[in-house]
Amino acid sequence: MIYAICCGLLRLIYAILFPLKIVGKENVPKEGGVLLCANHISLLDPMTIGIKLNRQVKYMAKAELFKVPVLGWLINKLGAFPVKRGGVSKESIKTALNTLRSGHVMGIFPEGTRNSDSGVAKKGAASFALRSGAAVVPAAIVGSYKPFRRMTVIYGAPIDLSSFDGKGSESLEEVTDVIMGRIHEMAKTGRPSAR
């Protein structure tokens, strides 16, 4: 209920401040686990890639945010779960895998940080993709978040990772490259990627 109310409010705010153009929304499966992988250019990105979808998108969020009065309560109600940055959090990994395996949508930013100029992504998204069996949907966020300027979100077709089945952790770097390649391709062309 809180998620639906917040989405409604955000859709109204976005319609005024950052009109959203959505491309390829039909590529997001209507059911089953989905790992939504996007580029990360702003703090607004989690809202931007989720508010126009008909399914709730859950996220990992910095553990410190859950200690901020009101914000911590709100992001918890919106389905976020804490992750400790700078280390491996077994509980966060377990929660993420359970979220995907139980048929929910989880958003993730493979680069791990905003405004990454290096273009280097971390292997977490690839690990979740291979271990959960969820559909991996690339998403590209295009725009500058300047008031009254259009933002575009492009959802690509789910990526077929079946060729990596059984290859284990040695394939994580290659899977990461495939995911990031699709995101960059869509950001450049403005069109959804194919399978």
CSV table of C-alpha atoms in Angstrom, one decimal:
chain,number,residue,atom,x,y,z
A,1,MET,CA,0.0,0.0,0.0
A,2,ILE,CA,2.8,2.5,1.0
A,3,TYR,CA,4.7,1.5,-2.2
A,4,ALA,CA,1.6,2.2,-4.4
A,5,ILE,CA,1.0,5.5,-2.7
A,6,CYS,CA,4.6,6.6,-3.1
A,7,CYS,CA,4.6,5.5,-6.8
A,8,GLY,CA,1.5,7.6,-7.4
A,9,LEU,CA,3.1,10.7,-5.8
A,10,LEU,CA,6.4,10.2,-7.6
A,11,ARG,CA,4.6,9.8,-10.9
A,12,LEU,CA,3.0,13.1,-10.4
A,13,ILE,CA,6.3,14.8,-9.3
A,14,TYR,CA,8.1,13.3,-12.3
A,15,ALA,CA,5.4,14.3,-14.7
A,16,ILE,CA,6.2,17.9,-13.7
A,17,LEU,CA,9.9,17.9,-13.1
A,18,PHE,CA,11.4,15.0,-15.1
A,19,PRO,CA,8.9,13.8,-17.7
A,20,LEU,CA,9.7,10.1,-18.2
A,21,LYS,CA,9.8,8.4,-21.6
A,22,ILE,CA,9.6,4.7,-21.1
A,23,VAL,CA,10.9,2.3,-23.9
A,24,GLY,CA,10.6,-1.4,-23.8
A,25,LYS,CA,8.5,-1.8,-20.7
A,26,GLU,CA,7.1,-5.0,-22.2
A,27,ASN,CA,10.5,-6.6,-21.7
A,28,VAL,CA,10.0,-6.7,-18.0
A,29,PRO,CA,8.4,-10.1,-17.2
A,30,LYS,CA,5.0,-9.8,-15.6
A,31,GLU,CA,5.8,-12.6,-13.1
A,32,GLY,CA,8.7,-14.5,-11.6
A,33,GLY,CA,12.1,-13.3,-10.3
A,34,VAL,CA,13.6,-10.4,-12.2
A,35,LEU,CA,17.0,-8.8,-11.7
A,36,LEU,CA,16.8,-5.3,-13.1
A,37,CYS,CA,20.3,-4.0,-13.8
A,38,ALA,CA,20.8,-0.3,-14.6
A,39,ASN,CA,23.4,2.3,-15.0
A,40,HIS,CA,23.7,4.7,-12.0
A,41,ILE,CA,23.9,8.4,-12.6
A,42,SER,CA,21.8,9.9,-9.7
A,43,LEU,CA,20.3,9.2,-6.3
A,44,LEU,CA,17.0,9.4,-8.1
A,45,ASP,CA,17.7,6.3,-10.2
A,46,PRO,CA,16.0,3.7,-8.0
A,47,MET,CA,12.8,5.7,-8.3
A,48,THR,CA,13.3,6.4,-12.0
A,49,ILE,CA,13.5,2.8,-13.1
A,50,GLY,CA,10.7,1.6,-10.8
A,51,ILE,CA,7.9,4.0,-10.7
A,52,LYS,CA,6.4,3.2,-14.2
A,53,LEU,CA,6.5,-0.5,-13.7
A,54,ASN,CA,3.5,-2.5,-12.6
A,55,ARG,CA,5.6,-4.5,-10.2
A,56,GLN,CA,7.3,-3.5,-7.0
A,57,VAL,CA,11.1,-3.2,-7.3
A,58,LYS,CA,13.1,-3.9,-4.2
A,59,TYR,CA,16.7,-2.7,-3.6
A,60,MET,CA,19.6,-3.1,-1.4
A,61,ALA,CA,20.4,0.1,0.4
A,62,LYS,CA,23.3,1.3,2.6
A,63,ALA,CA,22.8,0.0,6.1
A,64,GLU,CA,23.4,3.6,7.4
A,65,LEU,CA,20.2,4.8,5.7
A,66,PHE,CA,18.1,2.5,7.9
A,67,LYS,CA,19.3,4.5,11.0
A,68,VAL,CA,18.0,7.8,9.6
A,69,PRO,CA,14.7,8.7,11.3
A,70,VAL,CA,11.6,8.4,9.0
A,71,LEU,CA,13.8,7.6,6.0
A,72,GLY,CA,14.8,4.3,7.5
A,73,TRP,CA,11.2,3.4,8.3
A,74,LEU,CA,10.1,4.4,4.8
A,75,ILE,CA,12.7,2.5,2.8
A,76,ASN,CA,12.0,-0.5,4.9
A,77,LYS,CA,8.3,-0.3,4.0
A,78,LEU,CA,9.2,0.2,0.4
A,79,GLY,CA,11.0,-3.2,0.3
A,80,ALA,CA,14.6,-2.1,0.7
A,81,PHE,CA,16.9,-4.2,2.7
A,82,PRO,CA,20.3,-3.2,4.3
A,83,VAL,CA,23.7,-4.0,2.9
A,84,LYS,CA,27.0,-3.1,4.6
A,85,ARG,CA,29.3,-1.4,2.1
A,86,GLY,CA,32.9,-2.3,1.8
A,87,GLY,CA,32.6,-5.9,2.8
A,88,VAL,CA,30.7,-9.1,2.2
A,89,SER,CA,27.4,-9.3,4.0
A,90,LYS,CA,26.2,-12.9,3.9
A,91,GLU,CA,22.8,-11.8,5.3
A,92,SER,CA,22.3,-9.3,2.5
A,93,ILE,CA,23.3,-11.9,-0.2
A,94,LYS,CA,20.9,-14.4,1.3
A,95,THR,CA,18.1,-11.8,1.4
A,96,ALA,CA,18.8,-10.8,-2.2
A,97,LEU,CA,18.7,-14.4,-3.5
A,98,ASN,CA,15.5,-15.2,-1.5
A,99,THR,CA,13.9,-12.0,-3.0
A,100,LEU,CA,14.7,-13.2,-6.5
A,101,ARG,CA,13.9,-16.8,-6.0
A,102,SER,CA,10.5,-16.0,-4.4
A,103,GLY,CA,9.5,-14.2,-7.6
A,104,HIS,CA,10.1,-10.5,-6.8
A,105,VAL,CA,11.8,-7.8,-8.8
A,106,MET,CA,15.2,-6.5,-7.5
A,107,GLY,CA,16.9,-3.5,-8.9
A,108,ILE,CA,20.7,-3.3,-8.8
A,109,PHE,CA,23.3,-1.0,-10.2
A,110,PRO,CA,26.2,-3.2,-11.2
A,111,GLU,CA,28.7,-0.3,-11.1
A,112,GLY,CA,28.1,-0.1,-7.4
A,113,THR,CA,28.3,3.7,-7.2
A,114,ARG,CA,27.0,6.8,-9.0
A,115,ASN,CA,28.8,8.6,-11.8
A,116,SER,CA,31.4,5.9,-12.3
A,117,ASP,CA,33.6,7.1,-15.0
A,118,SER,CA,35.7,4.0,-15.0
A,119,GLY,CA,32.9,1.9,-16.6
A,120,VAL,CA,34.1,-0.9,-14.4
A,121,ALA,CA,31.3,-2.9,-12.8
A,122,LYS,CA,31.4,-5.2,-9.8
A,123,LYS,CA,30.5,-8.8,-10.0
A,124,GLY,CA,27.6,-8.8,-7.6
A,125,ALA,CA,24.8,-8.5,-10.2
A,126,ALA,CA,26.4,-11.4,-12.2
A,127,SER,CA,26.6,-13.5,-9.1
A,128,PHE,CA,22.9,-12.9,-8.2
A,129,ALA,CA,21.9,-13.6,-11.8
A,130,LEU,CA,23.7,-17.0,-12.0
A,131,ARG,CA,22.8,-18.1,-8.5
A,132,SER,CA,19.1,-17.1,-8.5
A,133,GLY,CA,18.0,-18.1,-12.0
A,134,ALA,CA,16.0,-14.9,-12.2
A,135,ALA,CA,15.4,-13.1,-15.5
A,136,VAL,CA,18.1,-10.5,-16.0
A,137,VAL,CA,16.7,-7.3,-17.6
A,138,PRO,CA,19.1,-4.5,-18.5
A,139,ALA,CA,17.9,-1.0,-18.1
A,140,ALA,CA,19.5,2.3,-19.3
A,141,ILE,CA,18.7,5.6,-17.7
A,142,VAL,CA,19.4,8.5,-20.1
A,143,GLY,CA,19.2,12.2,-19.2
A,144,SER,CA,20.6,14.7,-16.8
A,145,TYR,CA,17.8,15.1,-14.2
A,146,LYS,CA,17.7,18.8,-15.0
A,147,PRO,CA,14.3,20.2,-14.1
A,148,PHE,CA,11.7,20.1,-16.8
A,149,ARG,CA,13.9,18.0,-19.1
A,150,ARG,CA,12.9,14.6,-20.3
A,151,MET,CA,14.4,11.5,-18.8
A,152,THR,CA,14.3,8.2,-20.6
A,153,VAL,CA,14.4,4.7,-19.3
A,154,ILE,CA,15.0,1.8,-21.8
A,155,TYR,CA,14.3,-1.8,-20.7
A,156,GLY,CA,16.0,-4.4,-22.8
A,157,ALA,CA,15.0,-8.0,-23.4
A,158,PRO,CA,15.9,-10.5,-20.7
A,159,ILE,CA,19.5,-11.6,-21.2
A,160,ASP,CA,20.0,-15.3,-22.0
A,161,LEU,CA,22.7,-16.5,-19.7
A,162,SER,CA,22.2,-20.2,-20.3
A,163,SER,CA,25.6,-20.5,-21.9
A,164,PHE,CA,27.1,-19.8,-18.4
A,165,ASP,CA,25.2,-22.5,-16.6
A,166,GLY,CA,27.5,-24.6,-14.5
A,167,LYS,CA,30.6,-22.5,-15.1
A,168,GLY,CA,30.7,-21.1,-11.6
A,169,SER,CA,32.4,-18.0,-10.3
A,170,GLU,CA,35.1,-18.0,-13.1
A,171,SER,CA,32.4,-16.7,-15.5
A,172,LEU,CA,31.3,-13.7,-13.3
A,173,GLU,CA,33.5,-11.2,-15.1
A,174,GLU,CA,32.2,-12.3,-18.5
A,175,VAL,CA,28.6,-12.2,-17.3
A,176,THR,CA,29.2,-8.7,-15.9
A,177,ASP,CA,30.6,-7.6,-19.2
A,178,VAL,CA,27.5,-8.9,-21.0
A,179,ILE,CA,25.1,-7.1,-18.7
A,180,MET,CA,27.1,-3.8,-18.9
A,181,GLY,CA,27.5,-4.1,-22.6
A,182,ARG,CA,23.7,-4.3,-23.0
A,183,ILE,CA,23.2,-1.3,-20.8
A,184,HIS,CA,25.8,0.8,-22.6
A,185,GLU,CA,24.4,-0.3,-26.0
A,186,MET,CA,20.9,0.9,-25.1
A,187,ALA,CA,22.1,4.2,-23.6
A,188,LYS,CA,23.9,4.9,-26.9
A,189,THR,CA,21.2,3.8,-29.3
A,190,GLY,CA,18.0,4.7,-27.3
A,191,ARG,CA,16.6,1.3,-28.3
A,192,PRO,CA,15.9,-1.8,-26.2
A,193,SER,CA,18.5,-4.6,-26.6
A,194,ALA,CA,17.4,-7.9,-28.1
A,195,ARG,CA,17.9,-11.2,-26.4
